[in-house]
Amino acid sequence: MIKVGIIGFGYMGHFHYEKAGHFDDVKVVAAFDNNDEKLVEAKELGMNTYDSLDEFLKEELDLVVIATPNQWHAPYAIAAMKSGKNVLCEKPATMSVEEIEEIIKISEETGKFFTVHQQRRFDKDYRALCEVIRSGEIGNVTTIESKVLGERGVCFGWRGDPESGGGMLYDWGVHLIDQMLQLYPGEKIISVYARIMSILTPAVDDSFEINMKFSNGVCAKVTVTTFALEKLPRWYVFGDRGTLRIENIMSTEGRARRIKGDVQGFDSVVGKKNLGPSRTMAPLKPEFLEEVEIPDQVDMTMEYWSNLIDSIKGNAELHVTTEQILRQMKIVEASFESAEKNEVIKREI
């Protein structure tokens, strides 16, 4: 039986409790929280409960799940690994590159793994995007735009508190950056330019735009805002033979089109005088275009946890490695630096 303990039994603590419950050989046996109500909830579910980290870490545990506000991730992870436990941490891994480097050092010293809940690698929209891009159906990709747009204009709960590591770059940004990096794992990011804003939430960033350029020339743009009352597609991808758009995270709506065969764009306008306000921007004839199928994706909701359990048993390598996490945090720091200096940060990441 794999024994799991949870630090922080709030919304995400409950989320991981439910995921662990899908496995017959996994049991959540302990919870640590500084909120008495959460400890009551955990006790009612049959867990041993603690309001002391030291006492919690005396439990015999194979895995500690950290689901606290962000400023506690690094100290709790280090304490858990030093006590002989593997660690699954909610994103962001840490508040800085320095903290994740310390975690990697402790992981190597103790032989215990540290990983982060980057489950959005398995979202249907992202996997559909990957499949279309890697198929070559829309040609060589030049630009990928990723957008997550909310309407309420607020950062919920402690995410609006700077002391807790709030803000959208730490909340959604780390997911979307991770997705981009997984598209081209062998390529370096060679430049980062970011605009980070506090539009309706003065204390933390509630909107940002990050432009990243890969060493293969592909430009990746990530946009997040909590206040957008008119929607844009979740993904928009430009290739040199076609274009892809996916409307939402569930990948239930979208379209991709490409130019047929050897057709060139100018084939539709040669010899034509009346094509509207601009011949340059005139549409292609419909017969010169063809639809590209956006493949359906199976549900992989449990893939992250399945891999996690297999890794604890020694039967698999972790999907999310510390090397990947470190690279992601370097992009986050470069984004903050770019926004502060209002300049492009050029370095190989």
PDB file of C-alpha atoms in Angstrom, residues 71 155 157-167 201 203-204:
ATOM      1  CA  GLN A  71       5.305  30.777  -0.457  1.00  0.00           C
ATOM      2  CA  CYS A 155      -7.657  36.727  -8.569  1.00  0.00           C
ATOM      3  CA  GLY A 157      -8.655  33.884  -2.673  1.00  0.00           C
ATOM      4  CA  TRP A 158      -4.997  34.009  -1.678  1.00  0.00           C
ATOM      5  CA  ARG A 159      -4.069  34.353  -5.367  1.00  0.00           C
ATOM      6  CA  GLY A 160      -4.736  38.058  -4.872  1.00  0.00           C
ATOM      7  CA  ASP A 161      -2.192  38.254  -2.043  1.00  0.00           C
ATOM      8  CA  PRO A 162       1.420  39.067  -3.026  1.00  0.00           C
ATOM      9  CA  GLU A 163       2.770  37.600   0.224  1.00  0.00           C
ATOM     10  CA  SER A 164       1.230  34.250  -0.719  1.00  0.00           C
ATOM     11  CA  GLY A 165       2.777  34.281  -4.178  1.00  0.00           C
ATOM     12  CA  GLY A 166      -0.410  35.374  -5.888  1.00  0.00           C
ATOM     13  CA  GLY A 167      -0.904  36.619  -9.436  1.00  0.00           C
ATOM     14  CA  THR A 201      -6.304  43.708  -8.970  1.00  0.00           C
ATOM     15  CA  ALA A 203      -1.798  44.020  -5.448  1.00  0.00           C
ATOM     16  CA  VAL A 204      -0.811  41.331  -7.993  1.00  0.00           C
TER      17      VAL A 204
END
